[in-house]
Short mmCIF file of C-alpha atoms and ligand atoms in Angstrom, two decimals:
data_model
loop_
_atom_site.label_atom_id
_atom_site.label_comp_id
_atom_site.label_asym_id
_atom_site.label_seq_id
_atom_site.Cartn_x
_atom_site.Cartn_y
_atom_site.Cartn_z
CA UNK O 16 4.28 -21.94 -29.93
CA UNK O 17 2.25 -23.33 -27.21
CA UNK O 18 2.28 -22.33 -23.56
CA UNK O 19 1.65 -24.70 -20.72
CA UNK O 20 1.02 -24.50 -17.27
CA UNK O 21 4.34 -23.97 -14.99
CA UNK O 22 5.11 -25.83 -11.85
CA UNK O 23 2.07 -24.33 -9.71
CA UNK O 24 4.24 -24.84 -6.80
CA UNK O 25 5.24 -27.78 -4.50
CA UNK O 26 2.68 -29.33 -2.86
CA UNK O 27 0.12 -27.88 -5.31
CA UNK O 28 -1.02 -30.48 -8.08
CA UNK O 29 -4.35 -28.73 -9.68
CA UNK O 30 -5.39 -25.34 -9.79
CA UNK O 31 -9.10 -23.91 -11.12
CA UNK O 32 -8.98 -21.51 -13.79
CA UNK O 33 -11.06 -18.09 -12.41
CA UNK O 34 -10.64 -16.43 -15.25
CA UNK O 35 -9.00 -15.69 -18.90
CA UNK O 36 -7.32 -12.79 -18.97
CA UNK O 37 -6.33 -12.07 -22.87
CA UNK O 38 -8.46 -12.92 -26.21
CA UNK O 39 -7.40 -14.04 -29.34
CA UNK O 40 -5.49 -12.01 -31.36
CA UNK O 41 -4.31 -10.24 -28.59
CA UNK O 42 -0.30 -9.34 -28.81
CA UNK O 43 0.86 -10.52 -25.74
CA UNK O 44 3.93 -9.52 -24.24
CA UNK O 45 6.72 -11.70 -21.56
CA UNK O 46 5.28 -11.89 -18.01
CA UNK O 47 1.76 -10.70 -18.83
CA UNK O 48 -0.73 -12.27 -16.95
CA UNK O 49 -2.80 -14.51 -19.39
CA UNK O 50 -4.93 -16.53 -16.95
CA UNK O 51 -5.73 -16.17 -12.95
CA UNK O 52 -6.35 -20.04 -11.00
CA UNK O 53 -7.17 -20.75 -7.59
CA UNK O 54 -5.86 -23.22 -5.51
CA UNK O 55 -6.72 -24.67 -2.08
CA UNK O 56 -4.01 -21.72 -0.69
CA UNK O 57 -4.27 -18.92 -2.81
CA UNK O 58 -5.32 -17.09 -6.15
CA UNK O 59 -2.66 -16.35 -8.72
CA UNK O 60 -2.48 -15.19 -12.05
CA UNK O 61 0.24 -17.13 -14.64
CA UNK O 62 2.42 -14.94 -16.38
CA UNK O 63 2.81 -15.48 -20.09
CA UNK O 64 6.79 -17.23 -20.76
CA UNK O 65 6.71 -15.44 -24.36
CA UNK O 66 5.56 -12.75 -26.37
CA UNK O 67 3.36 -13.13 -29.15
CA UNK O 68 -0.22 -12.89 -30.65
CA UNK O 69 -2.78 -15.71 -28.79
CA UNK O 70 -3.85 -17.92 -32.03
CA UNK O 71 -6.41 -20.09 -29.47
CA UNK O 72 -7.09 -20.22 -26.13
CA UNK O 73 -6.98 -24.11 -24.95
CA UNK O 74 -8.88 -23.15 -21.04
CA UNK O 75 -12.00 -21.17 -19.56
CA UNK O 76 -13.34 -20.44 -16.49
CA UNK O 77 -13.45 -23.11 -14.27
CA UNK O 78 -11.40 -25.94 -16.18
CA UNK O 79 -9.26 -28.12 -13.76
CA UNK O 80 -5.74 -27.52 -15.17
CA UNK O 81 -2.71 -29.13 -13.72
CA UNK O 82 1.49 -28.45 -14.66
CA UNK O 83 1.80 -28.79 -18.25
CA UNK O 84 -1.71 -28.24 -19.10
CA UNK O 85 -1.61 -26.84 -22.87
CA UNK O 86 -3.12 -23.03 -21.87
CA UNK O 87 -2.93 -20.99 -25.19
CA UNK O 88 -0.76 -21.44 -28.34
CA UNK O 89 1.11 -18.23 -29.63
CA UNK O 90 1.92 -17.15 -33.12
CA UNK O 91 5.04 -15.46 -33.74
CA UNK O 92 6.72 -16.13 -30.92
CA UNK O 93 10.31 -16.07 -30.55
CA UNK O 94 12.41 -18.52 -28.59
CA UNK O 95 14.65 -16.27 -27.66
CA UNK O 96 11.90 -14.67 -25.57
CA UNK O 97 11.76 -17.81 -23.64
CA UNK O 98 12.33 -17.65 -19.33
CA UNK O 99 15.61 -19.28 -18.62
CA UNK O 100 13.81 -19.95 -15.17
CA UNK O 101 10.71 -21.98 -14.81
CA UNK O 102 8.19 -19.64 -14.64
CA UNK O 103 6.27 -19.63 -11.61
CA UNK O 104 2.30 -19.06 -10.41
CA UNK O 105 2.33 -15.08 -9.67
CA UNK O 106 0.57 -12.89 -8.05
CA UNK O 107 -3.41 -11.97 -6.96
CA UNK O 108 -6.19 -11.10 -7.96
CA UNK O 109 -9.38 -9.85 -9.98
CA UNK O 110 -12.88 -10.30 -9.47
CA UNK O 111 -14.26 -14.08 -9.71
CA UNK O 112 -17.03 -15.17 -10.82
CA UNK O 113 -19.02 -17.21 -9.35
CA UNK O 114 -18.10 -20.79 -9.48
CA UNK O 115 -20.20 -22.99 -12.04
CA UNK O 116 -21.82 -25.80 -10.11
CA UNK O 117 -22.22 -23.69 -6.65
CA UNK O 118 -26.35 -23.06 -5.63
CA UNK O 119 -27.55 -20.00 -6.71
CA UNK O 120 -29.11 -18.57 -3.33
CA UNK O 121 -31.52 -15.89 -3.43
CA UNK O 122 -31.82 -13.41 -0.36
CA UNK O 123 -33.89 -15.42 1.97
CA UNK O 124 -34.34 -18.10 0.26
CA UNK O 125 -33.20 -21.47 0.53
CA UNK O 126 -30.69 -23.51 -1.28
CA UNK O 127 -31.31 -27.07 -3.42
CA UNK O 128 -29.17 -28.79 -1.86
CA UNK O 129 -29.52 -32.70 -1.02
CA UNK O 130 -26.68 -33.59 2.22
CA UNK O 131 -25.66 -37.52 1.60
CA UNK O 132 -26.99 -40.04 3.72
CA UNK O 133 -24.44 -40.28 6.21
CA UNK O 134 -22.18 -43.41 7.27
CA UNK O 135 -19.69 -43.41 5.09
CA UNK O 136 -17.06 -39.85 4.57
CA UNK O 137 -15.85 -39.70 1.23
CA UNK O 138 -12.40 -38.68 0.69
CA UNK O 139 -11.34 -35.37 1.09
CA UNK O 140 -8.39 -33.14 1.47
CA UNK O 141 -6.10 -32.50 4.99
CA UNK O 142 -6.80 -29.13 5.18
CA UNK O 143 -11.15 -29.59 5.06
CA UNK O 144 -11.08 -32.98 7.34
CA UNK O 145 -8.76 -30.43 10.13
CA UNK O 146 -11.44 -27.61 9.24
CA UNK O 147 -14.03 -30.63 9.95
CA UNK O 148 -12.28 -32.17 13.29
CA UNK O 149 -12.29 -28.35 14.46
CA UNK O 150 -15.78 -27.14 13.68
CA UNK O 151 -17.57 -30.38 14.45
CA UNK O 152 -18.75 -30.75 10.94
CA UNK O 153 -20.28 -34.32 10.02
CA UNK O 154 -18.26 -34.37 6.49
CA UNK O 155 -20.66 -38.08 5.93
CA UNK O 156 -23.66 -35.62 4.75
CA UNK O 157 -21.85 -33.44 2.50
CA UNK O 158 -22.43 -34.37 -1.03
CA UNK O 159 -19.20 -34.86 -2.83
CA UNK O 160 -18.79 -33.62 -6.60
CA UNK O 161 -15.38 -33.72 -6.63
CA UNK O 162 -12.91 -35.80 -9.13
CA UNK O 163 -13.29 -39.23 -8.07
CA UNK O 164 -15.95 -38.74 -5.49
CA UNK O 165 -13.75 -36.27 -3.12
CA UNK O 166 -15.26 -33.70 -1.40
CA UNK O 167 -14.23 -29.91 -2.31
CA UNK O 168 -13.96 -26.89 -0.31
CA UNK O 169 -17.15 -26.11 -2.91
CA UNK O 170 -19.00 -29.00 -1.68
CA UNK O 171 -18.50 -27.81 1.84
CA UNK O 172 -19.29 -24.16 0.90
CA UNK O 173 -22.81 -25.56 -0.33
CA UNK O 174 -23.45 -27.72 2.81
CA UNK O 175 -22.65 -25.28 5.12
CA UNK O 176 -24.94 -22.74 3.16
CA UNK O 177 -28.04 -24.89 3.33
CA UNK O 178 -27.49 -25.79 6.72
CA UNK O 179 -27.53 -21.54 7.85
CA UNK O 180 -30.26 -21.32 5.77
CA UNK O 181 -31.99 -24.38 7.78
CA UNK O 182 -31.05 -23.07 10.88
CA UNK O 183 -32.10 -20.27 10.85
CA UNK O 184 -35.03 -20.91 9.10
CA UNK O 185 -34.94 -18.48 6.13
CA UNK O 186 -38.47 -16.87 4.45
CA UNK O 187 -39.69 -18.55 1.74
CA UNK O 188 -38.25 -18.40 -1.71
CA UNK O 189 -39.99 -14.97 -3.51
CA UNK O 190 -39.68 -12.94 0.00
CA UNK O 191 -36.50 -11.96 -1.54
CA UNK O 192 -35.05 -8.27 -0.46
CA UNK O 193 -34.77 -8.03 -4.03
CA UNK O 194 -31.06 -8.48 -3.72
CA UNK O 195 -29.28 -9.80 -6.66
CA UNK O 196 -28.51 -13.53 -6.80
CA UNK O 197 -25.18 -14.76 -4.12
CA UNK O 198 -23.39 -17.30 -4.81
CA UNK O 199 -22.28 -19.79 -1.53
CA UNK O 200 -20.43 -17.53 1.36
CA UNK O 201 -17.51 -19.67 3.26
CA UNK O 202 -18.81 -17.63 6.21
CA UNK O 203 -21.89 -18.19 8.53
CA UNK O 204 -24.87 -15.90 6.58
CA UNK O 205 -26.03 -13.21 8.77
CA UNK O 206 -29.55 -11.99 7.15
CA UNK O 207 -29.01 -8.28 5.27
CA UNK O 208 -32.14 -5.79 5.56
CA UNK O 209 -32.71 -4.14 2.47
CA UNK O 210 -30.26 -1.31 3.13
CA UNK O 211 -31.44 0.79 0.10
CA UNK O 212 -34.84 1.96 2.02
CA UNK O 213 -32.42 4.24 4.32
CA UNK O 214 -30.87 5.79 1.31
CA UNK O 215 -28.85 5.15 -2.12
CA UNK O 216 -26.49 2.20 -2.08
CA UNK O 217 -24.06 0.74 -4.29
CA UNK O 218 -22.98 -2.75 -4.52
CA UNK O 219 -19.74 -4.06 -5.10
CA UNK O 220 -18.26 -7.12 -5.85
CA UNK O 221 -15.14 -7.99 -4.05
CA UNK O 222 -11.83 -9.23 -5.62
CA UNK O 223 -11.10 -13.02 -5.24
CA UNK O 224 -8.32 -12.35 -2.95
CA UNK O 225 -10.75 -10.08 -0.48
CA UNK O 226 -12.58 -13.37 -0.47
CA UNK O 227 -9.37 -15.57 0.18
CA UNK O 228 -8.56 -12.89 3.13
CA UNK O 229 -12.16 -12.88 4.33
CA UNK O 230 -12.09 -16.85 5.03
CA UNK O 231 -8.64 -16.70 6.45
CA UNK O 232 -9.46 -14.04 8.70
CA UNK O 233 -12.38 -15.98 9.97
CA UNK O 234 -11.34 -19.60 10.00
CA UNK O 235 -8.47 -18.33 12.20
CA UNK O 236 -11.06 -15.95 14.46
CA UNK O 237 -13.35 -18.74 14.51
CA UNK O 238 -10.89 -21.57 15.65
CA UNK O 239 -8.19 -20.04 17.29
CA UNK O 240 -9.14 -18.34 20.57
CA UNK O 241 -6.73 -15.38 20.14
CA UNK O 242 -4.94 -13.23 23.40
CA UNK O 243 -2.89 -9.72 22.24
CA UNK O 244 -0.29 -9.00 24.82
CA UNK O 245 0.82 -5.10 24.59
CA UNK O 246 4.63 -4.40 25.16
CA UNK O 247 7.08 -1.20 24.12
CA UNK O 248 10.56 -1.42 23.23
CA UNK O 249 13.60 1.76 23.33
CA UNK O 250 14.77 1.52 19.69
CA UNK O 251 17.49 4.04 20.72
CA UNK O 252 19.91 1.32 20.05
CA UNK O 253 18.72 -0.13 17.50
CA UNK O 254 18.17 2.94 15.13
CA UNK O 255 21.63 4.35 15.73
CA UNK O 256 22.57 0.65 14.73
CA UNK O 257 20.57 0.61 11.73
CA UNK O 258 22.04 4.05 10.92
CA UNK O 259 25.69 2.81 11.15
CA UNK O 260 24.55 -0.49 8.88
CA UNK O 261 23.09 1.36 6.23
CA UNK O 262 25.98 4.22 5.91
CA UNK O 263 27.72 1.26 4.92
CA UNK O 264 25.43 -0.73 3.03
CA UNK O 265 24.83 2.21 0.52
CA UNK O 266 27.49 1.31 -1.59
CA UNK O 267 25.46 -2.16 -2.05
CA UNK O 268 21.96 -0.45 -2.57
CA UNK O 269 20.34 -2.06 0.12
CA UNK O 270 18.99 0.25 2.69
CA UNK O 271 17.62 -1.60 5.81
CA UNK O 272 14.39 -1.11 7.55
CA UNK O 273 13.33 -1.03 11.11
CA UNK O 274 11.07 -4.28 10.29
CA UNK O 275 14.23 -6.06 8.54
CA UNK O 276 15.83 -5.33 11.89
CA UNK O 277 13.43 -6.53 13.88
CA UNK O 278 12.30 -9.67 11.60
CA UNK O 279 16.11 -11.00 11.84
CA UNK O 280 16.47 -9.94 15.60
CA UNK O 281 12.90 -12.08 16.63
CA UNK O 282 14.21 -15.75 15.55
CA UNK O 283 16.73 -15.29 18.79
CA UNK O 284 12.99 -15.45 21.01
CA UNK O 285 11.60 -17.84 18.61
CA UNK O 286 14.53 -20.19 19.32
CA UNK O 287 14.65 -19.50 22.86
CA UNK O 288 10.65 -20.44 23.14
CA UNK O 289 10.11 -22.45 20.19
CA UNK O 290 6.21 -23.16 21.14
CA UNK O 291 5.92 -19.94 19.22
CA UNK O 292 7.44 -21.56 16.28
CA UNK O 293 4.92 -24.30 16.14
CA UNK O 294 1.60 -25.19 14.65
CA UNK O 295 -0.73 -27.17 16.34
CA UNK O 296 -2.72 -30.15 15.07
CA UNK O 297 -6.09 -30.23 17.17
CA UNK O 298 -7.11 -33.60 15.53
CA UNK O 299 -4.02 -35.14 16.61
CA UNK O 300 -3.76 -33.00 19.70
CA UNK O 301 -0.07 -32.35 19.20
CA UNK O 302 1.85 -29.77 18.57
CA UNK O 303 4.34 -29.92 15.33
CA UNK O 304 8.41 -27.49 16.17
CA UNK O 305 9.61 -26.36 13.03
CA UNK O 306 13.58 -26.32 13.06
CA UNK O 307 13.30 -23.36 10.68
CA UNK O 308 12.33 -19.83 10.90
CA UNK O 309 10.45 -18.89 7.82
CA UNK O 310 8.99 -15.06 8.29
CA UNK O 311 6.04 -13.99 7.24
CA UNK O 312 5.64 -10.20 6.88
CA UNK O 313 2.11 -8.41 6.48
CA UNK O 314 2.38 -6.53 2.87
CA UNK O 315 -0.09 -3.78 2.54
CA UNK O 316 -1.21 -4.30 -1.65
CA UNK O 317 -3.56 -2.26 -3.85
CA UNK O 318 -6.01 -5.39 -4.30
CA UNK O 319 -5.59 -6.60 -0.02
CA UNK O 320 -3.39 -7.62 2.27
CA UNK O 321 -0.37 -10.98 0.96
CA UNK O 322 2.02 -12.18 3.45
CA UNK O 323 5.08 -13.43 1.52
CA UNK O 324 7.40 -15.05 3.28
CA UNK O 325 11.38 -14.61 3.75
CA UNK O 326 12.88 -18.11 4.57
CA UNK O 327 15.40 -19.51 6.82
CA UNK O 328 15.77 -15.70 8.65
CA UNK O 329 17.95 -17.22 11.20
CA UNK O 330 20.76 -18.10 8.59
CA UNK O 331 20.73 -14.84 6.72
CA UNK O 332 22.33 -11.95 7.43
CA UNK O 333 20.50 -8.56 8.32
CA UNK O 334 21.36 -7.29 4.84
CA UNK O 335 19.82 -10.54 2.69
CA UNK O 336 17.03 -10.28 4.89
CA UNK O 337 16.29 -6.41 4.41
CA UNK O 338 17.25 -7.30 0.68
CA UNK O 339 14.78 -10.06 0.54
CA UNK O 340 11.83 -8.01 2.44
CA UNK O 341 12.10 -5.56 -0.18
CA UNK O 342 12.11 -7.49 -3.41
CA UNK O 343 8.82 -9.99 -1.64
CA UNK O 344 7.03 -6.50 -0.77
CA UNK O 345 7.64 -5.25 -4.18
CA UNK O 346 6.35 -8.57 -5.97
CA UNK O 347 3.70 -8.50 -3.91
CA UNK O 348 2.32 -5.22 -4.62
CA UNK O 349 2.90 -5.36 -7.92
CA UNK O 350 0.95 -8.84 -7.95
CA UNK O 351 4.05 -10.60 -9.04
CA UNK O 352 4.86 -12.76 -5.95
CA UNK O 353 4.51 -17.03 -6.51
CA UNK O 354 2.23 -19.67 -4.50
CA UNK O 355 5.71 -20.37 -3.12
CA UNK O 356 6.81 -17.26 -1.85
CA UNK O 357 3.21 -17.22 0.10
CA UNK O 358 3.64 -20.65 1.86
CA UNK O 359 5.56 -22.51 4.69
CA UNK O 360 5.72 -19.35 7.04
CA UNK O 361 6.49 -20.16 10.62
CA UNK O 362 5.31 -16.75 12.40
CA UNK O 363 4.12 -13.56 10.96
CA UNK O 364 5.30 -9.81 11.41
CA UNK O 365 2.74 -7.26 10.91
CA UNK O 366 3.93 -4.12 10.47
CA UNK O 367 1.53 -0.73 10.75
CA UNK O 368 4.19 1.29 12.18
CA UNK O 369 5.06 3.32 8.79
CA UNK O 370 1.03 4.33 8.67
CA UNK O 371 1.05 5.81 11.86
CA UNK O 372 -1.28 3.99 13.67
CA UNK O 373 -0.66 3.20 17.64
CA UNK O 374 -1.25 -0.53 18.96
CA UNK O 375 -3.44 -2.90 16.91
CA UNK O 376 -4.60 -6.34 17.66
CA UNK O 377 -3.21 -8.83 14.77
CA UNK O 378 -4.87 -12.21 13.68
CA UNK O 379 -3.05 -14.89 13.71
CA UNK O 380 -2.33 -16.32 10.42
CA UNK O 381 -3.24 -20.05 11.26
CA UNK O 382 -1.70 -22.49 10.83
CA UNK O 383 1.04 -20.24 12.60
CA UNK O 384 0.61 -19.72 16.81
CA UNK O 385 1.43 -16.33 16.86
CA UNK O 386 1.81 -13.02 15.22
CA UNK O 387 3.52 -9.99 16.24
CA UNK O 388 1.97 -5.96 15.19
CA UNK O 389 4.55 -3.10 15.48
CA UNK O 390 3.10 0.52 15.15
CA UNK O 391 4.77 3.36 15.32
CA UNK O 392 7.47 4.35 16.69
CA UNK O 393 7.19 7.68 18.77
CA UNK O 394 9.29 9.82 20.89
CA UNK O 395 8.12 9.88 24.53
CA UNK O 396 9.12 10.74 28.10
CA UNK O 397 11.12 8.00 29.90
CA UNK O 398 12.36 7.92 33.56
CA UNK O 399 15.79 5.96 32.95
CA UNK O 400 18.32 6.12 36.06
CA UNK O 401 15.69 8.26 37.64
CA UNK O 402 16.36 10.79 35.18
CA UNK O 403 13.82 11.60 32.49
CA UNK O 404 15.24 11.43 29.08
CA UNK O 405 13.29 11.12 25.64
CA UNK O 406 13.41 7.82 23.48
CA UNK O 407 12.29 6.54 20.23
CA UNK O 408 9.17 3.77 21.80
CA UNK O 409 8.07 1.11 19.55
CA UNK O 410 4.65 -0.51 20.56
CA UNK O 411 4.33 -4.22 19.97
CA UNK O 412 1.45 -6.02 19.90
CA UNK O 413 1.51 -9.73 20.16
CA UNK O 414 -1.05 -12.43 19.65
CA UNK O 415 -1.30 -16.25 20.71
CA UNK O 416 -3.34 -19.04 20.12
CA UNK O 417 -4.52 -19.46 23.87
CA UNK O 418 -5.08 -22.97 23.76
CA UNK O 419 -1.00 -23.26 23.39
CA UNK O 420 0.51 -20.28 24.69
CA UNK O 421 -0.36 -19.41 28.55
CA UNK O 422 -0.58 -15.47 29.09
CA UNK O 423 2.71 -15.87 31.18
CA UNK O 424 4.51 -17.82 28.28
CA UNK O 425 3.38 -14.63 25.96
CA UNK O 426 4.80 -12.47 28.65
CA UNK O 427 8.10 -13.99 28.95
CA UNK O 428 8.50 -14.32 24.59
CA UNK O 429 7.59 -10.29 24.83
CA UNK O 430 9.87 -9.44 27.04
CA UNK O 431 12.69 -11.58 25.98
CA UNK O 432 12.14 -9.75 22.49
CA UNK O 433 12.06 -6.17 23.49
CA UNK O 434 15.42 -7.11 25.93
CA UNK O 435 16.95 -8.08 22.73
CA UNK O 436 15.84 -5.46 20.53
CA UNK O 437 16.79 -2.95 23.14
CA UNK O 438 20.40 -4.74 23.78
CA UNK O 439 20.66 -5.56 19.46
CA UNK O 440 24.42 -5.27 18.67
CA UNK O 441 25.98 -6.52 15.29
CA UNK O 442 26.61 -10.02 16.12
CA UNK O 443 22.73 -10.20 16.46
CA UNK O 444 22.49 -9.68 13.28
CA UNK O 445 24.99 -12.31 10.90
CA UNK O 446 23.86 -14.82 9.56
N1 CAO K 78 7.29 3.20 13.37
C1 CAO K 78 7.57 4.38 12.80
N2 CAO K 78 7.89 4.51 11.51
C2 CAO K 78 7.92 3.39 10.76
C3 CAO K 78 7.65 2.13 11.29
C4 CAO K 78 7.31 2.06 12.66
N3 CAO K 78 7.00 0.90 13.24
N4 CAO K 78 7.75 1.22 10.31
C5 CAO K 78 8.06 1.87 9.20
N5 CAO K 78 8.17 3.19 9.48
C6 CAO K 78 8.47 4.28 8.57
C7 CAO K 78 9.91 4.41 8.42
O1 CAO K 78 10.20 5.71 8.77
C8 CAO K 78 10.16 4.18 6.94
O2 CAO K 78 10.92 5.21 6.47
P1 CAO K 78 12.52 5.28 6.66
O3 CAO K 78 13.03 5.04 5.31
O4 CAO K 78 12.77 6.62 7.20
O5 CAO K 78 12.90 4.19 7.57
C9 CAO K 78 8.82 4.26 6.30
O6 CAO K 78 7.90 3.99 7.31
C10 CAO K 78 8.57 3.30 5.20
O7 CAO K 78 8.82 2.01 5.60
P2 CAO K 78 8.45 0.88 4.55
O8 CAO K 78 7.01 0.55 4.65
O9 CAO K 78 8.94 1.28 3.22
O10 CAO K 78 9.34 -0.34 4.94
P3 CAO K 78 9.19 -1.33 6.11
O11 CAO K 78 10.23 -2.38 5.87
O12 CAO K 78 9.24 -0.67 7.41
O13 CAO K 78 7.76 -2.01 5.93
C11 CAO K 78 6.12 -3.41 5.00
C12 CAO K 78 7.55 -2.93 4.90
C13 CAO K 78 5.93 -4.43 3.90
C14 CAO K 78 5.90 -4.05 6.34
C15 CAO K 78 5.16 -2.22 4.85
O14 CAO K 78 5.42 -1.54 3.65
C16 CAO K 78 3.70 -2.58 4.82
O15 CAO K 78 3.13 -3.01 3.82
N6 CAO K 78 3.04 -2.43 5.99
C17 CAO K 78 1.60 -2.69 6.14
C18 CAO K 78 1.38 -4.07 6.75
C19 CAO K 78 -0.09 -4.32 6.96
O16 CAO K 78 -0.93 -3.99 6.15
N7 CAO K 78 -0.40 -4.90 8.10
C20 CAO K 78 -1.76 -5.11 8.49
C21 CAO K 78 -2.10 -6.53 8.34
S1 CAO K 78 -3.40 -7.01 9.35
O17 CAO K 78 -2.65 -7.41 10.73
#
């Protein structure tokens, strides 16, 4: 029986393979993970749609595939076994290996690398000609390899390497640290001492998603010039609500969460100042409203941090949102969440309450405006009509992209939010 490639996702039209993650002869059972592809969002691993033992393996390591790409053919496979549902791109992540085709770059040394001549830009995806219009970058000199002559996040990877290395005028090749080989960083190279003349070290490679994160984390800190504004917020109310709620949500086996409270609760500010709804296109200078109110939510995994996202909060119910949170948090920790479920998110919740930790500083998950850290919730001494009284405080932390949001705009969204988390009632809460 053969198995193809499923519908990577909308929007998504080729994927890379990273790696193959069964053998032949291998028994292979439903929803195993048989190989892990990367696209220009994310890295996922494709679960198998039968069981069955792998006669041959059609893909390796750094094939192109596309939907309906013939992966691996199965003997012994039953139809019965089959998905009703088309199976979808799931979940993160294992180590990668270096791409074929990227510059080997010792320590120090500097990469072959020839930029093009200039003049003309060859074609090349929305996402790297923003990245371009927003870092300056002269995409005419990077050499593209790409199908068709476009040029690849790859071919930018390589540029940008051999430019550091240019600028900052690396030793010559054989002054190496003795380092092993690196392949291209998406980041800016700082140099590394040899560490190892202080004392033992060990060295690591980090999972493909760690990577993904890593270049998130710094295309946002590097283009977006971030503000956190600190707030607290009573949850007196909204606890004893969320007690009542989930008395009589037992019988349904959904038991709500402060964050599935407070995810519904937030679309009421995002509607009320929609700029926080938004994503802004610096090329174009303009800034694009969403009409819906996709959540993101900050999932804490064994192999990193995933942000699925729950869709259309503002038309579900408290309970199909707490329902929701659960089953995408689940998924995602058990590296079982889709492309899909990681895309189209609007503004992201980052919860650190339930670790203890007091206010935090989130980054914003570009192409989103804003992001919003809870920590914990603690008991603590309030003066409330002038008489002191003890309350259930929830820090919240929340952080703008300053060229969008003025400081008094993120005070105004703050407070409008902890008013309505204090005030929450039930009709805050239907869908
Ligand atoms: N203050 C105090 N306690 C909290 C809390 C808060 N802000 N948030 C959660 N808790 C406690 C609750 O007591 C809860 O237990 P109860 O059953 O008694 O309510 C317990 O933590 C467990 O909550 P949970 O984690 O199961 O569920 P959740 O819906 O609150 O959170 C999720 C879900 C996905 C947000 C969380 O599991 C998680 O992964 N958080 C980490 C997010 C992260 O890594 N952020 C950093 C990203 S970088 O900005």
């Amino acid at each position: 029986m053969d198995v193809k490639l499923p519908n990577l996702g909308d929007g998504v039209s080729a994927a890379t393979v990273l790696s193959v993650l069964v053998s032949v002869g291998d028994i292979i059972a439903v929803d195993q993970p048989i190989v892990e592809l990367e696209t220009d969002k994310a890295v996922a691993s494709i679960p198998s749609p039968h069981s069955g033992k792998v006669q041959a393996i059609l893909v390796k390591s750094g094939d192109t595939v596309r939907t309906g790409t013939l992966v691996l053919t199965l003997e012994g496979a039953s139809k019965t076994e089959l998905s009703s549902d088309t199976p979808k791109a799931a979940a993160p992540v294992a180590p990668k290996a270096p791409a074929s085709g990227q510059p080997s770059v010792s320590a120090g040394s500097a990469p072959v690398y020839t930029p093009a001549s200039g003049g003309t830009v060859a074609p090349a995806s929305p996402a790297i000609r923003r990245m371009a219009v927003l870092t300056g970058l002269d995409l005419a000199r990077v050499e593209a390899t790409g199908r068709g002559g476009r040029i690849e996040w790859e071919d930018v990877q390589r540029y940008v390497t051999w430019l550091q290395h240019a600028a900052f005028q690396a030793p010559q090749a054989g002054a190496s640290t003795g380092a092993p080989v690196a392949a291209a960083s998406p980041f800016p190279l700082v140099e590394l001492e040899d560490m190892s003349k202080y004392g033992p070290v060990r060295r690591e490679k980090v999972s493909s998603l760690r990577q993904k994160i890593g270049k998130k984390m710094w295309e946002s800190w590097v283009t977006v010039p971030h503000v956190t504004q600190f707030d607290e917020a009573d949850l007196s109310n909204l606890m004893a609500l969320r007690e009542k709620m989930n008395k009589k949500l037992k019988s349904k086996g959904v038991k709500l969460t402060v964050t599935a409270l407070i995810v519904k609760a937030l679309t009421q500010s995002l509607k009320a100042f929609p700029v926080f709804n938004s994503s802004y296109d610096a090329a174009t200078g303009e800034l694009i409203f969403k009409s819906y109110y996709h959540i993101g939510v900050a999932v804490d995994t064994p192999s990193g941090l995933m942000v699925p996202v729950i869709r259309d909060v503002d038309q579900k119910d408290v309970a199909a949102v707490g329902a929701e949170l659960g089953q995408l948090a689940e998924k995602a920790r058990n590296r079982q969440v889709s492309l899909d479920d990681l895309k189209g998110g609007t503004f992201t919740v980052s919860n650190l309450g339930g670790l203890g930790v007091g206010p935090f500083t989130p980054i914003i998950n570009v192409p989103e405006v804003a992001i919003l850290a809870l920590s914990k919730t603690v008991m603590k001494p309030v003066i409330e009509n002038g008489k002191l009284a003890e309350k259930p405080m929830l820090p919240l932390g929340l952080s703008y992209d300053h060229r969008v949001i003025d400081g008094a705009d993120g005070a105004r969204f703050i407070r409008h939010l902890v008013d309505g988390l204090q005030s929450i009632s039930e009709a805050d809460l239907e869908g």
